[in-house]
């Protein structure tokens, strides 16, 4: 989902991070969006209304009854229904409190109140770390999340006060990634119940603690695997997936690689996005169509490139699924140009050196809040080797598949896997389509992180 021809209302409240608002407007417009801006009176202390008006090409609303924004007396309703999404960035502690308690005394809060339920309301709080961690602020965040608002958590770094802590407004690319992602998610794909008999309104997780996956149940068995409606069990989670082979150049013509098609990794990326995740897919060279959904793709060729991109992306990842078939060895000396056959003689000798172990590096650096899944392709004693790899690489889950499994393999559309979890659970699945296999893996992860 892109922002081309999307109508976005940008709300700005009184945070020092409001100085970034003109850059947010410019980037939205650069991506093809039409932007209308609303500010709180205190926001005008940090950023000029005139600048925002010139950038957006629309009047900027601050007070409810300004003459230049009136249109029949109900401009706030018209604006709330005009937009495809509303983003409040930055959102101050005061504006958070207004939205959480229903105290709508500013133009910004009134428009936010009027946004229909099917239109995403996305909020990026920004404040000092002590303010962010205040119990009242955290209660307000929880309350508006329960009301269906999407919260973009603030980042950790140096704040305006000079303190190092959580409270920074995220980078603009990440803000807009959340907006694009929210627009890409259909409201029809969310499973919830109003639990009217119990007097509350909570989303009901349909993830089984026993790894039973909806992909294998009768609920949607009449649909193709790609058409099955997915519950949003990973909504807002950042999932990093690696896929495909790597190629290790001998010279500019010859290389060492493997038979990986990337189909399993791409299926995981598509299904994770359908389940609400913000997916980054690091892909080796494949011959596959672009995956569907809100997926950021990073193309690489070599094992070293995949290592560099994976390690660089991992620190901001909630879940990493390392599915790529990365070369274990690479030529020690990669030749520029083409080696001439006549110069090589009857035997061509290529000295190989080990490539970096991506899964080991990720396992060593992961925090208790991160979940890491590795893959193990074995030709014999697959389960035993998988269990050893689970411990040795410090992963939370290993997906084992066998080279010799019938109706499975790199180039095919099916896979046969056994899932080994850190808590000792072991579940084997029959051969099934790779999209169904992706569902099984993802539901297993969901069952572990949402017990």
Short mmCIF file of C-alpha atoms in Angstrom, two decimals:
data_model
loop_
_atom_site.label_atom_id
_atom_site.label_comp_id
_atom_site.label_asym_id
_atom_site.label_seq_id
_atom_site.Cartn_x
_atom_site.Cartn_y
_atom_site.Cartn_z
CA UNK A 1 0.00 0.00 0.00
CA UNK A 2 1.42 3.40 -1.00
CA UNK A 3 0.25 6.89 -0.06
CA UNK A 4 -0.43 7.88 -3.67
CA UNK A 5 -3.73 9.82 -3.86
CA UNK A 6 -4.43 9.16 -0.17
CA UNK A 7 -5.99 11.93 1.92
CA UNK A 8 -4.19 12.40 5.22
CA UNK A 9 -5.06 14.67 8.14
CA UNK A 10 -1.92 15.54 10.11
CA UNK A 11 -2.48 16.66 13.69
CA UNK A 12 0.30 18.51 15.50
CA UNK A 13 0.33 19.12 19.25
CA UNK A 14 2.58 21.06 21.60
CA UNK A 15 5.78 19.03 21.72
CA UNK A 16 9.27 20.21 20.85
CA UNK A 17 9.19 17.54 18.13
CA UNK A 18 6.61 19.68 16.32
CA UNK A 19 9.52 21.31 14.49
CA UNK A 20 9.60 18.14 12.35
CA UNK A 21 6.02 18.67 11.15
CA UNK A 22 6.94 20.54 7.93
CA UNK A 23 9.22 17.64 6.98
CA UNK A 24 6.38 15.18 7.62
CA UNK A 25 4.07 17.22 5.38
CA UNK A 26 6.69 17.39 2.63
CA UNK A 27 7.35 13.65 2.74
CA UNK A 28 3.62 12.84 2.66
CA UNK A 29 3.16 15.05 -0.39
CA UNK A 30 6.32 13.64 -1.99
CA UNK A 31 4.73 10.18 -1.73
CA UNK A 32 1.60 11.40 -3.48
CA UNK A 33 -0.69 12.16 -0.53
CA UNK A 34 -3.01 15.13 -0.10
CA UNK A 35 -2.50 16.67 3.34
CA UNK A 36 -4.62 18.82 5.64
CA UNK A 37 -3.09 20.10 8.88
CA UNK A 38 -4.62 20.78 12.30
CA UNK A 39 -2.62 22.23 15.21
CA UNK A 40 -3.22 22.83 18.87
CA UNK A 41 -2.58 26.42 20.02
CA UNK A 42 0.56 25.33 21.88
CA UNK A 43 1.94 23.65 18.75
CA UNK A 44 2.10 27.07 17.10
CA UNK A 45 4.77 27.99 19.66
CA UNK A 46 7.07 25.43 18.01
CA UNK A 47 6.20 25.60 14.30
CA UNK A 48 4.77 28.27 12.01
CA UNK A 49 1.20 27.95 10.76
CA UNK A 50 2.22 29.87 7.64
CA UNK A 51 4.92 27.35 6.73
CA UNK A 52 2.50 24.44 7.08
CA UNK A 53 -0.15 26.24 5.05
CA UNK A 54 2.31 26.95 2.24
CA UNK A 55 3.50 23.35 2.17
CA UNK A 56 0.07 21.71 2.32
CA UNK A 57 -1.68 24.31 0.10
CA UNK A 58 -4.63 24.29 2.53
CA UNK A 59 -5.67 26.50 5.45
CA UNK A 60 -4.34 25.21 8.78
CA UNK A 61 -6.91 24.81 11.54
CA UNK A 62 -6.04 25.84 15.10
CA UNK A 63 -9.29 27.09 16.62
CA UNK A 64 -12.75 25.65 16.01
CA UNK A 65 -14.35 28.84 14.78
CA UNK A 66 -11.73 30.37 12.49
CA UNK A 67 -13.37 31.94 9.45
CA UNK A 68 -11.02 30.44 6.85
CA UNK A 69 -11.82 26.84 7.79
CA UNK A 70 -15.60 27.04 8.10
CA UNK A 71 -17.81 25.15 5.68
CA UNK A 72 -21.38 25.18 6.83
CA UNK A 73 -20.47 24.95 10.51
CA UNK A 74 -19.49 21.29 10.45
CA UNK A 75 -16.02 21.47 8.97
CA UNK A 76 -14.66 19.06 11.58
CA UNK A 77 -17.12 16.34 10.51
CA UNK A 78 -16.41 16.93 6.83
CA UNK A 79 -12.65 16.80 7.41
CA UNK A 80 -12.87 13.64 9.52
CA UNK A 81 -14.86 11.91 6.76
CA UNK A 82 -12.66 13.35 3.98
CA UNK A 83 -9.48 11.62 5.11
CA UNK A 84 -8.26 8.08 4.52
CA UNK A 85 -6.19 8.23 7.70
CA UNK A 86 -5.38 10.67 10.50
CA UNK A 87 -1.88 10.90 11.95
CA UNK A 88 -1.13 12.89 15.11
CA UNK A 89 2.63 13.45 15.20
CA UNK A 90 3.87 14.58 17.58
CA UNK A 91 1.22 13.87 20.20
CA UNK A 92 1.85 15.53 23.56
CA UNK A 93 0.90 14.12 26.97
CA UNK A 94 -1.90 16.69 27.16
CA UNK A 95 -3.42 15.68 23.83
CA UNK A 96 -3.12 12.01 24.85
CA UNK A 97 -5.09 12.82 28.00
CA UNK A 98 -7.76 14.64 26.01
CA UNK A 99 -8.28 11.68 23.69
CA UNK A 100 -8.23 9.10 26.49
CA UNK A 101 -10.76 10.93 28.67
CA UNK A 102 -13.02 12.31 25.95
CA UNK A 103 -12.21 15.92 26.82
CA UNK A 104 -12.49 17.42 23.34
CA UNK A 105 -11.75 21.12 23.77
CA UNK A 106 -9.42 21.74 20.81
CA UNK A 107 -9.96 21.58 17.07
CA UNK A 108 -7.45 18.71 16.88
CA UNK A 109 -9.13 16.57 19.52
CA UNK A 110 -12.62 17.24 18.10
CA UNK A 111 -11.59 16.09 14.61
CA UNK A 112 -9.94 12.99 16.13
CA UNK A 113 -13.21 12.25 17.93
CA UNK A 114 -15.16 12.59 14.68
CA UNK A 115 -12.99 10.17 12.65
CA UNK A 116 -15.17 7.17 11.70
CA UNK A 117 -14.16 3.80 13.12
CA UNK A 118 -13.14 2.38 9.74
CA UNK A 119 -10.59 5.17 9.20
CA UNK A 120 -7.22 4.58 10.92
CA UNK A 121 -6.25 7.02 13.68
CA UNK A 122 -2.51 6.78 14.28
CA UNK A 123 -0.75 8.57 17.13
CA UNK A 124 2.98 9.11 17.70
CA UNK A 125 3.58 10.33 21.28
CA UNK A 126 6.69 12.44 21.86
CA UNK A 127 7.76 13.81 25.24
CA UNK A 128 10.46 13.56 27.90
CA UNK A 129 11.14 10.02 29.13
CA UNK A 130 9.91 10.68 32.69
CA UNK A 131 6.67 12.02 31.26
CA UNK A 132 6.32 9.02 28.93
CA UNK A 133 6.81 6.59 31.83
CA UNK A 134 4.37 8.40 34.14
CA UNK A 135 1.58 6.01 35.21
CA UNK A 136 -1.13 8.43 34.06
CA UNK A 137 0.38 8.71 30.59
CA UNK A 138 0.74 4.94 30.28
CA UNK A 139 -2.88 4.49 31.40
CA UNK A 140 -3.98 6.96 28.75
CA UNK A 141 -1.99 5.13 26.08
CA UNK A 142 -3.56 1.84 27.10
CA UNK A 143 -7.03 3.40 27.07
CA UNK A 144 -6.82 4.83 23.57
CA UNK A 145 -5.28 1.59 22.28
CA UNK A 146 -8.34 -0.21 23.65
CA UNK A 147 -10.44 2.32 21.73
CA UNK A 148 -8.80 1.16 18.50
CA UNK A 149 -6.16 3.87 18.09
CA UNK A 150 -2.79 2.78 16.65
CA UNK A 151 0.14 3.88 18.80
CA UNK A 152 3.60 4.36 17.31
CA UNK A 153 5.91 3.92 20.31
CA UNK A 154 8.49 6.66 20.86
CA UNK A 155 12.13 5.84 20.25
CA UNK A 156 15.01 5.91 22.71
CA UNK A 157 17.73 8.51 22.32
CA UNK A 158 18.84 11.97 23.36
CA UNK A 159 15.86 14.17 24.18
CA UNK A 160 15.49 17.94 24.09
CA UNK A 161 16.16 18.04 27.84
CA UNK A 162 19.53 16.38 27.30
CA UNK A 163 18.34 13.19 28.99
CA UNK A 164 18.89 9.87 27.23
CA UNK A 165 15.67 7.87 27.29
CA UNK A 166 12.49 6.85 25.51
CA UNK A 167 10.39 9.68 24.17
CA UNK A 168 11.80 10.70 20.79
CA UNK A 169 9.50 11.04 17.81
CA UNK A 170 10.41 8.17 15.42
CA UNK A 171 12.00 8.89 12.07
CA UNK A 172 9.61 10.12 9.39
CA UNK A 173 10.05 7.00 7.24
CA UNK A 174 8.86 4.85 10.14
CA UNK A 175 5.89 7.13 10.85
CA UNK A 176 4.75 6.86 7.25
CA UNK A 177 5.41 3.12 7.23
CA UNK A 178 2.84 2.84 10.02
CA UNK A 179 0.38 4.94 8.03
CA UNK A 180 0.87 2.85 4.89
CA UNK A 181 0.52 -0.30 6.91
CA UNK A 182 -2.69 0.86 8.59
CA UNK A 183 -4.17 1.72 5.20
CA UNK A 184 -3.25 -1.71 3.85
CA UNK A 185 -5.12 -3.62 6.56
CA UNK A 186 -8.77 -4.33 5.82
CA UNK A 187 -11.09 -3.98 8.78
CA UNK A 188 -12.79 -7.17 7.65
CA UNK A 189 -9.70 -9.19 8.54
CA UNK A 190 -9.84 -8.43 12.26
CA UNK A 191 -11.38 -11.09 14.48
CA UNK A 192 -13.03 -9.66 17.58
CA UNK A 193 -16.08 -9.96 19.74
CA UNK A 194 -17.90 -7.33 21.76
CA UNK A 195 -18.30 -9.78 24.64
CA UNK A 196 -21.51 -7.95 25.45
CA UNK A 197 -22.57 -10.49 28.01
CA UNK A 198 -19.44 -9.94 30.06
CA UNK A 199 -19.62 -6.17 29.81
CA UNK A 200 -16.33 -5.56 28.06
CA UNK A 201 -14.96 -5.26 24.55
CA UNK A 202 -11.74 -7.14 23.99
CA UNK A 203 -10.18 -8.74 20.96
CA UNK A 204 -10.24 -12.48 21.33
CA UNK A 205 -7.07 -14.29 20.33
CA UNK A 206 -7.83 -17.39 18.32
CA UNK A 207 -4.27 -18.64 18.59
CA UNK A 208 -4.16 -22.05 20.23
CA UNK A 209 -1.53 -22.77 22.85
CA UNK A 210 -1.15 -26.20 21.26
CA UNK A 211 0.12 -24.87 17.92
CA UNK A 212 -3.19 -25.78 16.21
CA UNK A 213 -3.29 -23.47 13.23
CA UNK A 214 -6.36 -22.03 11.59
CA UNK A 215 -4.70 -22.73 8.26
CA UNK A 216 -5.43 -26.40 8.88
CA UNK A 217 -8.95 -26.05 10.31
CA UNK A 218 -12.26 -26.27 8.48
CA UNK A 219 -13.17 -22.61 8.99
CA UNK A 220 -11.72 -21.52 5.64
CA UNK A 221 -10.66 -24.81 4.07
CA UNK A 222 -12.66 -24.03 0.93
CA UNK A 223 -10.39 -21.05 0.17
CA UNK A 224 -7.01 -20.95 -1.50
CA UNK A 225 -4.26 -20.49 1.08
CA UNK A 226 -3.58 -16.90 -0.03
CA UNK A 227 -7.28 -15.99 0.33
CA UNK A 228 -7.75 -17.06 3.93
CA UNK A 229 -8.69 -14.18 6.21
CA UNK A 230 -6.06 -13.71 8.88
CA UNK A 231 -6.58 -12.43 12.43
CA UNK A 232 -4.27 -9.55 13.29
CA UNK A 233 -2.15 -11.40 15.85
CA UNK A 234 1.01 -9.50 14.90
CA UNK A 235 -0.54 -6.05 14.45
CA UNK A 236 2.20 -3.44 14.72
CA UNK A 237 4.93 -6.02 15.38
CA UNK A 238 8.12 -5.59 13.39
CA UNK A 239 9.05 -8.89 11.75
CA UNK A 240 12.33 -9.42 9.92
CA UNK A 241 12.43 -12.29 7.42
CA UNK A 242 15.33 -13.51 5.29
CA UNK A 243 14.66 -15.50 2.13
CA UNK A 244 16.21 -17.05 -0.94
CA UNK A 245 19.78 -18.09 -1.73
CA UNK A 246 22.97 -16.11 -1.74
CA UNK A 247 25.48 -16.13 -4.58
CA UNK A 248 29.21 -16.09 -3.93
CA UNK A 249 31.15 -14.80 -6.91
CA UNK A 250 34.23 -16.58 -8.21
CA UNK A 251 34.63 -13.98 -10.92
CA UNK A 252 32.21 -11.68 -12.72
CA UNK A 253 30.73 -14.64 -14.62
CA UNK A 254 30.88 -17.66 -12.30
CA UNK A 255 29.48 -18.07 -8.81
CA UNK A 256 28.62 -20.60 -6.09
CA UNK A 257 25.00 -20.83 -4.96
CA UNK A 258 22.24 -23.31 -4.06
CA UNK A 259 18.78 -24.35 -5.22
CA UNK A 260 16.73 -22.17 -2.86
CA UNK A 261 13.77 -20.54 -4.63
CA UNK A 262 12.82 -18.15 -1.82
CA UNK A 263 9.21 -19.38 -1.91
CA UNK A 264 9.08 -20.28 1.78
CA UNK A 265 10.45 -16.93 2.91
CA UNK A 266 8.17 -14.99 0.58
CA UNK A 267 5.16 -16.97 1.82
CA UNK A 268 6.13 -16.12 5.40
CA UNK A 269 6.44 -12.44 4.50
CA UNK A 270 3.02 -12.34 2.81
CA UNK A 271 1.26 -14.17 5.62
CA UNK A 272 2.96 -12.12 8.35
CA UNK A 273 1.88 -8.91 6.61
CA UNK A 274 -1.66 -10.27 6.32
CA UNK A 275 -1.59 -10.88 10.08
CA UNK A 276 -0.78 -7.22 10.72
CA UNK A 277 3.01 -7.21 10.96
CA UNK A 278 5.36 -4.54 9.68
CA UNK A 279 7.54 -6.82 7.58
CA UNK A 280 11.09 -6.29 6.38
CA UNK A 281 12.11 -8.95 3.85
CA UNK A 282 15.82 -9.34 3.13
CA UNK A 283 15.94 -11.32 -0.08
CA UNK A 284 18.69 -13.02 -2.01
CA UNK A 285 18.39 -13.32 -5.82
CA UNK A 286 15.05 -14.98 -6.63
CA UNK A 287 12.67 -15.20 -9.57
CA UNK A 288 9.41 -14.52 -7.75
CA UNK A 289 6.72 -11.83 -8.08
CA UNK A 290 6.66 -9.05 -5.53
CA UNK A 291 5.01 -10.30 -2.33
CA UNK A 292 1.61 -8.89 -1.47
CA UNK A 293 1.09 -6.58 1.47
CA UNK A 294 2.94 -3.88 3.36
CA UNK A 295 6.44 -5.32 3.01
CA UNK A 296 9.77 -3.51 2.85
CA UNK A 297 12.15 -5.47 0.61
CA UNK A 298 15.94 -5.24 0.85
CA UNK A 299 17.72 -7.01 -2.01
CA UNK A 300 21.12 -8.60 -1.41
CA UNK A 301 23.38 -11.01 -3.28
CA UNK A 302 26.15 -12.36 -1.08
CA UNK A 303 26.23 -13.91 2.38
CA UNK A 304 28.20 -10.92 3.65
CA UNK A 305 25.57 -8.50 2.34
CA UNK A 306 22.80 -10.54 3.96
CA UNK A 307 24.73 -10.60 7.23
CA UNK A 308 25.26 -6.83 7.17
CA UNK A 309 21.62 -5.99 6.37
CA UNK A 310 20.20 -8.52 8.84
CA UNK A 311 22.38 -7.40 11.73
CA UNK A 312 21.68 -3.73 10.96
CA UNK A 313 17.91 -4.32 10.89
CA UNK A 314 17.67 -6.65 13.87
CA UNK A 315 17.96 -4.07 16.67
CA UNK A 316 14.54 -2.63 15.80
CA UNK A 317 12.89 -6.02 15.22
CA UNK A 318 10.42 -7.85 17.46
CA UNK A 319 10.58 -11.18 15.63
CA UNK A 320 13.28 -12.46 13.26
CA UNK A 321 12.62 -15.46 11.00
CA UNK A 322 15.84 -16.47 9.26
CA UNK A 323 14.65 -18.61 6.37
CA UNK A 324 17.32 -17.82 3.76
CA UNK A 325 19.65 -20.54 2.48
CA UNK A 326 22.87 -18.64 3.10
CA UNK A 327 26.10 -19.98 1.63
CA UNK A 328 28.43 -21.42 4.27
CA UNK A 329 31.53 -20.67 2.20
CA UNK A 330 32.66 -17.99 -0.23
CA UNK A 331 35.72 -17.75 -2.49
CA UNK A 332 38.68 -16.27 -0.64
CA UNK A 333 39.68 -14.26 -3.70
CA UNK A 334 36.95 -12.93 -5.97
CA UNK A 335 38.37 -12.10 -9.38
CA UNK A 336 37.43 -8.96 -11.27
CA UNK A 337 36.52 -9.81 -14.86
CA UNK A 338 36.37 -13.35 -16.28
CA UNK A 339 38.86 -16.11 -15.64
CA UNK A 340 40.00 -17.52 -18.98
CA UNK A 341 39.50 -21.27 -19.34
CA UNK A 342 42.78 -21.56 -21.14
CA UNK A 343 44.62 -20.04 -18.18
CA UNK A 344 43.05 -22.43 -15.66
CA UNK A 345 44.33 -25.72 -17.01
CA UNK A 346 42.53 -29.03 -16.50
CA UNK A 347 41.72 -28.39 -12.83
CA UNK A 348 40.22 -25.23 -11.39
CA UNK A 349 41.00 -24.82 -7.70
CA UNK A 350 38.97 -22.29 -5.71
CA UNK A 351 39.96 -21.66 -2.09
CA UNK A 352 36.90 -21.11 0.09
CA UNK A 353 36.53 -19.39 3.45
CA UNK A 354 33.66 -19.46 5.93
CA UNK A 355 30.94 -16.83 5.69
CA UNK A 356 29.59 -15.06 8.80
CA UNK A 357 27.05 -17.10 10.78
CA UNK A 358 23.97 -14.86 10.74
CA UNK A 359 21.83 -16.96 13.08
CA UNK A 360 24.61 -17.20 15.68
CA UNK A 361 25.17 -13.44 15.58
CA UNK A 362 21.46 -12.73 15.98
CA UNK A 363 21.12 -15.32 18.76
CA UNK A 364 23.99 -13.76 20.70
CA UNK A 365 22.64 -10.21 20.42
CA UNK A 366 18.92 -10.81 20.96
CA UNK A 367 17.19 -9.39 24.01
CA UNK A 368 14.52 -11.04 26.14
CA UNK A 369 11.94 -9.01 24.21
CA UNK A 370 13.00 -10.39 20.82
CA UNK A 371 11.96 -13.74 19.33
CA UNK A 372 14.26 -15.54 16.90
CA UNK A 373 13.35 -18.40 14.56
CA UNK A 374 15.90 -20.34 12.56
CA UNK A 375 15.62 -22.99 9.86
CA UNK A 376 17.51 -26.27 9.61
CA UNK A 377 17.65 -28.26 6.38
CA UNK A 378 19.16 -31.67 7.07
CA UNK A 379 19.70 -34.91 5.16
CA UNK A 380 19.76 -37.24 8.20
CA UNK A 381 18.99 -37.12 11.93
CA UNK A 382 17.10 -33.90 11.18
CA UNK A 383 15.25 -33.61 14.49
CA UNK A 384 18.34 -34.28 16.60
CA UNK A 385 20.41 -31.75 14.66
CA UNK A 386 17.54 -29.27 14.91
CA UNK A 387 17.43 -29.60 18.70
CA UNK A 388 21.17 -29.09 18.91
CA UNK A 389 20.94 -26.02 16.70
CA UNK A 390 18.14 -24.59 18.87
CA UNK A 391 20.47 -24.57 21.88
CA UNK A 392 23.74 -23.77 20.13
CA UNK A 393 22.40 -20.76 18.22
CA UNK A 394 20.32 -19.46 21.18
CA UNK A 395 17.10 -19.34 19.17
CA UNK A 396 13.52 -19.56 20.39
CA UNK A 397 12.35 -21.87 17.62
CA UNK A 398 13.84 -24.03 14.87
CA UNK A 399 11.89 -25.11 11.81
CA UNK A 400 13.34 -28.41 10.58
CA UNK A 401 12.89 -29.78 7.09
CA UNK A 402 14.55 -32.72 5.39
CA UNK A 403 16.33 -32.84 2.06
CA UNK A 404 14.69 -36.21 1.38
CA UNK A 405 11.09 -35.40 2.36
CA UNK A 406 8.75 -36.40 -0.51
CA UNK A 407 6.70 -33.70 -2.24
CA UNK A 408 8.84 -30.97 -0.68
CA UNK A 409 11.97 -29.07 -1.48
CA UNK A 410 13.53 -25.84 -2.63
CA UNK A 411 11.84 -25.41 -6.00
CA UNK A 412 8.45 -26.93 -5.15
CA UNK A 413 5.31 -25.29 -3.81
CA UNK A 414 5.03 -27.62 -0.79
CA UNK A 415 7.05 -28.12 2.36
CA UNK A 416 7.18 -30.67 5.18
CA UNK A 417 8.35 -29.26 8.51
CA UNK A 418 8.76 -30.04 12.18
CA UNK A 419 8.62 -27.12 14.59
CA UNK A 420 10.90 -27.30 17.64
CA UNK A 421 10.32 -24.72 20.37
CA UNK A 422 12.57 -23.66 23.21
CA UNK A 423 10.06 -24.90 25.79
CA UNK A 424 10.41 -28.45 24.46
CA UNK A 425 7.36 -28.57 22.22
CA UNK A 426 7.75 -30.54 19.02
CA UNK A 427 5.10 -30.62 16.30
CA UNK A 428 5.45 -32.30 12.90
CA UNK A 429 3.27 -31.37 9.93
CA UNK A 430 2.51 -33.30 6.75
CA UNK A 431 3.46 -31.94 3.35
CA UNK A 432 1.41 -28.82 2.64
CA UNK A 433 1.45 -25.69 0.50
CA UNK A 434 4.13 -23.24 1.54
CA UNK A 435 1.54 -20.55 2.38
CA UNK A 436 -0.16 -23.04 4.73
CA UNK A 437 3.24 -23.96 6.11
CA UNK A 438 3.90 -20.26 6.71
CA UNK A 439 0.62 -20.05 8.61
CA UNK A 440 1.61 -23.00 10.79
CA UNK A 441 4.95 -21.40 11.63
CA UNK A 442 3.46 -17.97 12.32
CA UNK A 443 0.64 -19.30 14.47
CA UNK A 444 3.20 -21.28 16.43
CA UNK A 445 5.19 -18.09 17.03
CA UNK A 446 1.98 -16.29 18.00
CA UNK A 447 1.13 -19.01 20.51
CA UNK A 448 4.54 -18.60 22.13
CA UNK A 449 4.63 -14.82 22.38
CA UNK A 450 0.93 -14.50 23.31
CA UNK A 451 0.42 -17.46 25.67
#
